[in-house]
Tab-separated table of C-alpha atoms and ligand atoms in Angstrom:
chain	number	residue	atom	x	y	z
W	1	UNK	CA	-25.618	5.762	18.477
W	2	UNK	CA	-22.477	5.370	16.771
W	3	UNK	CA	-22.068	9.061	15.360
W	4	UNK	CA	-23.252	10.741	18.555
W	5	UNK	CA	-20.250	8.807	20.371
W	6	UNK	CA	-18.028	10.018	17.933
W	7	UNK	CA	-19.349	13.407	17.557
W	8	UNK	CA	-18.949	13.587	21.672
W	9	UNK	CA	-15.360	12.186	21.107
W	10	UNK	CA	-14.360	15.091	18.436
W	11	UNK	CA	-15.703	17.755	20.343
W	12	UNK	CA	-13.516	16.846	23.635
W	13	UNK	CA	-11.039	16.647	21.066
W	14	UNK	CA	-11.555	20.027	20.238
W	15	UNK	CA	-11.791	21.471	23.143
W	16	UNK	CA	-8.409	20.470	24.257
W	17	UNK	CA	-6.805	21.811	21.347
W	18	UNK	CA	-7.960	25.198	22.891
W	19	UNK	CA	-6.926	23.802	26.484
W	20	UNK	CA	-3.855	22.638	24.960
W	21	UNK	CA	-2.859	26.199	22.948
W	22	UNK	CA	-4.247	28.074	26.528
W	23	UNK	CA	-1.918	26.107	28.779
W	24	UNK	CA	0.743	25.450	26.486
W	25	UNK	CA	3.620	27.092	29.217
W	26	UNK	CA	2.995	25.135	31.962
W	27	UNK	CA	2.445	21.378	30.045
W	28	UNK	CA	6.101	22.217	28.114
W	29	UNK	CA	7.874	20.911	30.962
W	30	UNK	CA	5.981	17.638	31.655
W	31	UNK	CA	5.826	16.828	27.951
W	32	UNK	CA	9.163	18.446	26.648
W	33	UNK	CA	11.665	15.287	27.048
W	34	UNK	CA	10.039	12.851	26.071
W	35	UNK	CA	9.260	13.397	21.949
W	36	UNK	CA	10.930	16.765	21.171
W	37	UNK	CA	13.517	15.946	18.537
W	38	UNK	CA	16.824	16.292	18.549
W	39	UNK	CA	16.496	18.823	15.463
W	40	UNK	CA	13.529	20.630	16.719
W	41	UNK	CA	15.663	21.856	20.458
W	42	UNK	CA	18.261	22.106	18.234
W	43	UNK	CA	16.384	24.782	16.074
W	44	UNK	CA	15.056	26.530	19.094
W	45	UNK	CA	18.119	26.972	20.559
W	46	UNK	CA	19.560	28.241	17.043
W	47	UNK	CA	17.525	31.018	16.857
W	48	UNK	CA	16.946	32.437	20.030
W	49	UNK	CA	20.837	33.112	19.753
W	50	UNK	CA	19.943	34.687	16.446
W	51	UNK	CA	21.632	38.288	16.335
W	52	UNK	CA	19.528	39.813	13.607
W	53	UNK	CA	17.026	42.304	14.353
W	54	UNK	CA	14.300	41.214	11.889
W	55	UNK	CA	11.735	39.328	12.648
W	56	UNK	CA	12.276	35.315	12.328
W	57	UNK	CA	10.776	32.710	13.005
W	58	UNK	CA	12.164	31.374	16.964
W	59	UNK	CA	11.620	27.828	16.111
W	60	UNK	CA	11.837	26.436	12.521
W	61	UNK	CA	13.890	23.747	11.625
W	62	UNK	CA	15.893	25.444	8.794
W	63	UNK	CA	15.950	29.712	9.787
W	64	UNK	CA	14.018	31.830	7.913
W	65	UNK	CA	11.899	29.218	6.469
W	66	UNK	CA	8.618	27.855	7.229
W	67	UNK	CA	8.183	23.828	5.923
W	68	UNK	CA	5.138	22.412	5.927
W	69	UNK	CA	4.555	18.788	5.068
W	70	UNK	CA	1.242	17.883	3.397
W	71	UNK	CA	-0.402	15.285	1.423
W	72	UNK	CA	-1.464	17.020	-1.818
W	73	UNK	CA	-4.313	14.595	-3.108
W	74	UNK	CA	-7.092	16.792	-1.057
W	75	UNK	CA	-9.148	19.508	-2.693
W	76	UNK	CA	-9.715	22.169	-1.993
W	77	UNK	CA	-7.197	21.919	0.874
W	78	UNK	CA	-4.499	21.251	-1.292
W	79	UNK	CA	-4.217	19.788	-4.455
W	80	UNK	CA	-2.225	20.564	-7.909
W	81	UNK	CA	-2.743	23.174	-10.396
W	82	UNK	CA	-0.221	22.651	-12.865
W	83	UNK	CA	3.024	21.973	-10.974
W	84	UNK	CA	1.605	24.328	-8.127
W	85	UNK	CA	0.295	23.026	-5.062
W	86	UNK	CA	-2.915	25.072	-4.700
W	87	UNK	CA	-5.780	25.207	-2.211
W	88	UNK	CA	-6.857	26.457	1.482
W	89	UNK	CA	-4.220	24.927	3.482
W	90	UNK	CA	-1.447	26.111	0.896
W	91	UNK	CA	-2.872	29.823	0.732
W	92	UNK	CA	-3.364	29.907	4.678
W	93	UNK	CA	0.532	28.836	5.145
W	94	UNK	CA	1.823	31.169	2.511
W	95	UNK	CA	-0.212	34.064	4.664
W	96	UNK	CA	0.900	32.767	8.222
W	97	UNK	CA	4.699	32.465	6.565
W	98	UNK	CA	4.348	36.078	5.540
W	99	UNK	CA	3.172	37.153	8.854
W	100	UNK	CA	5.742	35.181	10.700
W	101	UNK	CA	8.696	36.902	8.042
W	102	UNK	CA	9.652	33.227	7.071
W	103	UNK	CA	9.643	31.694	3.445
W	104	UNK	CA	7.407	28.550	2.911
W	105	UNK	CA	8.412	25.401	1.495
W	106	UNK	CA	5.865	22.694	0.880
W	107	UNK	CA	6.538	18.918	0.654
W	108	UNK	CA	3.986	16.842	-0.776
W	109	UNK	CA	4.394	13.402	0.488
W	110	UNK	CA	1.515	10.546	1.834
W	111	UNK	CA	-0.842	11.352	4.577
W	112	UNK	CA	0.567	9.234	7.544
W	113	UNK	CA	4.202	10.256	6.067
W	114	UNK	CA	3.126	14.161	6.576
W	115	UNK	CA	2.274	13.416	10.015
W	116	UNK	CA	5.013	11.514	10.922
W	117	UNK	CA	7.400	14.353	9.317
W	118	UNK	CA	6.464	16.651	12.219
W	119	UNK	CA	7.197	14.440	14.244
W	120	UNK	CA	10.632	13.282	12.841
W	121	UNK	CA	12.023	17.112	12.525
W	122	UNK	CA	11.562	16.885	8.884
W	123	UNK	CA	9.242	19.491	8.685
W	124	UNK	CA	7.886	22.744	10.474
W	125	UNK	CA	3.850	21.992	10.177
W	126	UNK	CA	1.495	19.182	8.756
W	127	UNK	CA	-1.307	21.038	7.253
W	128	UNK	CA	-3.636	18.350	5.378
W	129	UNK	CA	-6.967	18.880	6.137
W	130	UNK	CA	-5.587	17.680	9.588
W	131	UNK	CA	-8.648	16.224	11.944
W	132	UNK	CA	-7.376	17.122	15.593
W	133	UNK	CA	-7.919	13.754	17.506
W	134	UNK	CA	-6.458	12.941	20.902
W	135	UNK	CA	-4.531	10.083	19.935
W	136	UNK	CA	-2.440	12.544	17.734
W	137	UNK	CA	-2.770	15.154	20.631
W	138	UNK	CA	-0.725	12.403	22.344
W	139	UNK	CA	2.147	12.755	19.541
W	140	UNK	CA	2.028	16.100	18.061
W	141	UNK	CA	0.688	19.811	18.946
W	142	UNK	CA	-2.263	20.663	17.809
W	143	UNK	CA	-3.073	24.973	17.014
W	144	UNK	CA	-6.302	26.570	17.051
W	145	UNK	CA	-8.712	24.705	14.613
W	146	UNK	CA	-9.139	26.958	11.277
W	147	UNK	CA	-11.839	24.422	9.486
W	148	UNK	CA	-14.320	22.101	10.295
W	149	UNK	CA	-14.724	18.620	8.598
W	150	UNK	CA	-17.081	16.052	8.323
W	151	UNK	CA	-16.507	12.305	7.559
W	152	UNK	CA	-19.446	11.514	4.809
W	153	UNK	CA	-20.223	8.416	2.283
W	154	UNK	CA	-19.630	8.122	-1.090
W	155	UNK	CA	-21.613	5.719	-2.930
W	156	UNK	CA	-22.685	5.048	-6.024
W	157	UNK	CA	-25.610	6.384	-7.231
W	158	UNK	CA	-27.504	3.072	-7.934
W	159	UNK	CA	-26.195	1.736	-4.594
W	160	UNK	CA	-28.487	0.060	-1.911
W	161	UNK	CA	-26.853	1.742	0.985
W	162	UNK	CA	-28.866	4.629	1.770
W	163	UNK	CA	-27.613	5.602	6.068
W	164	UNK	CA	-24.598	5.163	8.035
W	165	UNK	CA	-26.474	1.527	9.513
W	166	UNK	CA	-26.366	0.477	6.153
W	167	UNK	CA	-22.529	-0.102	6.235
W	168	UNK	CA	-22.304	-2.910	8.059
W	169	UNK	CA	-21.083	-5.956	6.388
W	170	UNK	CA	-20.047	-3.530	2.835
W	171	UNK	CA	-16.446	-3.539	2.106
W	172	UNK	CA	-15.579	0.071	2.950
W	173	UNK	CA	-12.412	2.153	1.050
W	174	UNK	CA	-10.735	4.843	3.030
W	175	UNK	CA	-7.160	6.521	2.620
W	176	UNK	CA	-4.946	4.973	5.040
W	177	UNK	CA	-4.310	6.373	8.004
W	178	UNK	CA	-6.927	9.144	8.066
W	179	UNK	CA	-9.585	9.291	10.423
W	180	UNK	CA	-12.304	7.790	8.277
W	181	UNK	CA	-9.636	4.909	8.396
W	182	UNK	CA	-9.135	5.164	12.314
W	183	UNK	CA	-13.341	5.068	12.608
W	184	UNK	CA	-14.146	2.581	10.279
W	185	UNK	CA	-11.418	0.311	11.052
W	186	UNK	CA	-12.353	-0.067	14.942
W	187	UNK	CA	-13.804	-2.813	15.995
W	188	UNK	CA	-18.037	-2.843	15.927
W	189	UNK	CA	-18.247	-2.371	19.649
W	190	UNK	CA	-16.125	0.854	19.446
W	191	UNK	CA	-18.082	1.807	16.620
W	192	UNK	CA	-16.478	1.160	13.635
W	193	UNK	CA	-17.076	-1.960	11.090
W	194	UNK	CA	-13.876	-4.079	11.845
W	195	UNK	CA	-10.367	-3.815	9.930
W	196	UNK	CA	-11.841	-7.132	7.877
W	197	UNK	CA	-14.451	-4.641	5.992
W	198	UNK	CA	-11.961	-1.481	5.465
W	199	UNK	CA	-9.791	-1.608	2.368
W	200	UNK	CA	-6.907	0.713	2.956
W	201	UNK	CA	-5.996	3.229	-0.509
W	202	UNK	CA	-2.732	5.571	-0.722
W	203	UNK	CA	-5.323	8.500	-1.554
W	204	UNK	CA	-8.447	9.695	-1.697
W	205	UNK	CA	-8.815	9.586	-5.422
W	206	UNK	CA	-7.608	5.588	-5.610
W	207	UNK	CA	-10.247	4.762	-3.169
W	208	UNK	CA	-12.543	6.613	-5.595
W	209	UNK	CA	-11.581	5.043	-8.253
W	210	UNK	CA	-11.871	1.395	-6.600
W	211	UNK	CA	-15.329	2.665	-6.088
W	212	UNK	CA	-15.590	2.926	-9.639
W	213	UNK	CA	-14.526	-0.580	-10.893
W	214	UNK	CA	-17.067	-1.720	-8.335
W	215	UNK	CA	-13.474	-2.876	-5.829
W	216	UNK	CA	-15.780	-1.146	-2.971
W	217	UNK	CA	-19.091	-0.144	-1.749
W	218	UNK	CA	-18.323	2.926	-0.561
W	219	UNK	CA	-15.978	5.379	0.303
W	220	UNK	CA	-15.788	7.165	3.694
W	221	UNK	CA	-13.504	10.314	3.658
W	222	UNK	CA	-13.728	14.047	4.276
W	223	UNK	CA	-17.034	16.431	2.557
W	224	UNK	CA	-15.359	18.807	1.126
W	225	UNK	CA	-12.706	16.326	-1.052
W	226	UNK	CA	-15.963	14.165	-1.460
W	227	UNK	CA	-17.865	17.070	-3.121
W	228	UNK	CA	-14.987	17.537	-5.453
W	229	UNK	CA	-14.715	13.615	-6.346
W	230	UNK	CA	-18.070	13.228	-6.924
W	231	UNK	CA	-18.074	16.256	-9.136
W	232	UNK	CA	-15.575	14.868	-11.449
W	233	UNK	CA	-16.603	11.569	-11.277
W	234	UNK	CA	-20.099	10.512	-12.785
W	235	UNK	CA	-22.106	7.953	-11.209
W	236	UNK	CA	-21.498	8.695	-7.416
W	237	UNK	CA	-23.233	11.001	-4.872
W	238	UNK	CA	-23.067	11.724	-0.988
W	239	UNK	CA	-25.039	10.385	1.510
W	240	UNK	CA	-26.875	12.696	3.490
W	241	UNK	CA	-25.861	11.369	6.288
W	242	UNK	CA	-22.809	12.881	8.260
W	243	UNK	CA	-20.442	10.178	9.861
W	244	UNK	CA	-18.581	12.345	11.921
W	245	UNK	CA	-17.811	16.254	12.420
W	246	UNK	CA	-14.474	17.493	13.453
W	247	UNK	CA	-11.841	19.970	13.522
W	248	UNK	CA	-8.982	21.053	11.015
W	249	UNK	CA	-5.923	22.196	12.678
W	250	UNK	CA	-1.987	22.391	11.872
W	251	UNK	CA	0.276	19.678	13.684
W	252	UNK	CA	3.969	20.553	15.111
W	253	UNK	CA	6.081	18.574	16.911
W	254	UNK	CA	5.215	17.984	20.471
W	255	UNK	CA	6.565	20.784	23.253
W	256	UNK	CA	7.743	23.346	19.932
W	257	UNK	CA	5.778	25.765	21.956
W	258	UNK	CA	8.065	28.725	20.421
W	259	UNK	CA	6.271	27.414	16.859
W	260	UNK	CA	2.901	27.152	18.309
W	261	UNK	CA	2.348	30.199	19.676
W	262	UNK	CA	3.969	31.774	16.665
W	263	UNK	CA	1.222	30.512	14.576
W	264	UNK	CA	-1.687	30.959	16.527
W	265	UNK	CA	-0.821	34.571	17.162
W	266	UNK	CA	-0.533	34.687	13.030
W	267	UNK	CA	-3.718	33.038	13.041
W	268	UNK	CA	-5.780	35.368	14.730
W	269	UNK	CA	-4.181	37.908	13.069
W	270	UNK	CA	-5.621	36.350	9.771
W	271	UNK	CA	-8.831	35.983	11.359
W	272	UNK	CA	-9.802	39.271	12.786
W	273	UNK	CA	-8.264	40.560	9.372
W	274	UNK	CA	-10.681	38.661	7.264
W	275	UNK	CA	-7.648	36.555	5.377
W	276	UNK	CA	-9.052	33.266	6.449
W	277	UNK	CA	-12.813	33.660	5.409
W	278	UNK	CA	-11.420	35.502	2.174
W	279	UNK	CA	-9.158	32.376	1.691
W	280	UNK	CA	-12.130	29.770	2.289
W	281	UNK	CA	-14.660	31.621	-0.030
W	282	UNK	CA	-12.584	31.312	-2.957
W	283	UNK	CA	-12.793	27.876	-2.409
W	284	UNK	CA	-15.510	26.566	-1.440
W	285	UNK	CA	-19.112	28.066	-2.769
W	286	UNK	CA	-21.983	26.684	-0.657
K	1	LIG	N1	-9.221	14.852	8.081
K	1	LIG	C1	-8.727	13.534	7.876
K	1	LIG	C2	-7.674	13.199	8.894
K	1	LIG	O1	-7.120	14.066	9.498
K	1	LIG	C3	-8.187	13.329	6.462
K	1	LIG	C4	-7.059	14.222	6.084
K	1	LIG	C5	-6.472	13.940	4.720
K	1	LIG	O2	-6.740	12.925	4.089
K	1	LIG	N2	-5.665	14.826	4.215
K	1	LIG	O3	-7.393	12.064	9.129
């Protein structure tokens, strides 16, 4: 079964991330050389030399200042309310940049592009709704997982596609890069449907709206963002059908051990404090 491979997949996933934040010390040195950017040692360096006594951040790009890169198309993660960036992922970094002492800056910028920022010392975090999968283990640092997700199907509500087996041979939309992309896009004997029946969007909402004008069969993305498409969209529903589960985390740049452990200790501050439920129940009303 193709979701029980995948489901198997995720769940290693996810229990590295917890192997990964556990045993972060002793990987640093195998792992270190080879993608930490020049910025990000740079950084590191910076401010353990720091003289002042307050508490900053040991390993942000710019001191006293926490940037996180994110892809703001993806409620109720994050998403604009007015000229704000609102949402779960914006409220948990402005909490974990108040632990940490640090001011946060978002950037709101594609999904593959808030990845790749991490990555490129152009920003502190990606926090996106980002699924922890060990291809990206392989480029970026994963921290304790603060959300679960689950890959689901929008169709339209007339449409003859009623389960996951139903998807072969439909033209599929999906934001590029994501991991409904990654999935879909295999090839059938990993799984997926073959690049020739994926149509890549910019966002979730364009694939939705391809839907729409009829561009698509269906859409394959994340519940929660699905659940607020289909509410503002008529016509479409959910399948019941879940196409994969998986874990939310934030991304830094690979070996910025300093950062990571900053955050997960600000994490599980949140946690045990009730902060994170408190944050998610605003959102999101089951
Ligand atoms: N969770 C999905 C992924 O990580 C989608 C994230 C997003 O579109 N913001 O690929």
């Amino acid at each position: 079964m193709k979701l029980h491979t995948k489901m198997m997949a995720l769940l290693v996933a996810g229990a590295m991330v917890f192997a990964t934040g556990c045993s972060s010390s002793s990987t640093e040195s195998t792992t270190e050389e080879t993608t930490t950017t020049e910025e990000s040692t740079e950084s590191t360096e910076g401010t353990e030399a720091t003289e002042e006594g307050t508490e900053t951040s040991a390993a942000t790009l710019e001191e006293g200042k926490l940037l996180m890169s994110t892809n703001a198309t993806f409620p109720p993660y994050e998403y604009y309310d007015g000229d704000t960036i609102v949402g779960i992922d914006a409220e948990i970094a402005a909490a974990l940049a108040e632990k940490m002492g640090v001011e946060l800056e978002i950037a709101d910028m594609e999904f593959e592009s808030a990845l790749a920022a991490v990555q490129t010392g152009q920003s502190d975090m990606v926090m996106a709704g980002v699924t922890v999968t060990e291809d990206r283990l392989e480029n970026m640092d994963f921290t304790e997982s603060y959300a679960t997700g689950v890959q689901v199907v929008i169709v339209p509500e007339d449409s003859d596609i009623t389960t996951i087996d139903d998807l072969e041979g439909k033209l599929i939309g999906v934001q590029q890069g994501t991991t409904g992309d990654i999935y879909c896009s295999d090839t059938p004997e990993n799984g997926g449907y073959g690049e020739e029946n994926v149509q890549k969007f910019g966002s979730g909402p364009l694939a939705v709206e391809a839907l729409k004008n009829g561009q698509v069969d269906c859409v394959v993305i994340d519940n929660e963002p699905a659940k607020s498409y289909v509410e503002a969209n008529e016509g479409l529903k959910i399948l019941d059908t879940e196409f994969a589960v998986e874990d939310y985390a934030i991304g830094v740049a690979k070996g910025n051990t300093a950062l990571l452990d900053e955050l997960n200790a600000a994490l599980d501050e949140l946690e045990a404090d009730g902060t994170l439920q408190a944050i998610v129940d605003k959102y999101i009303h089951e």
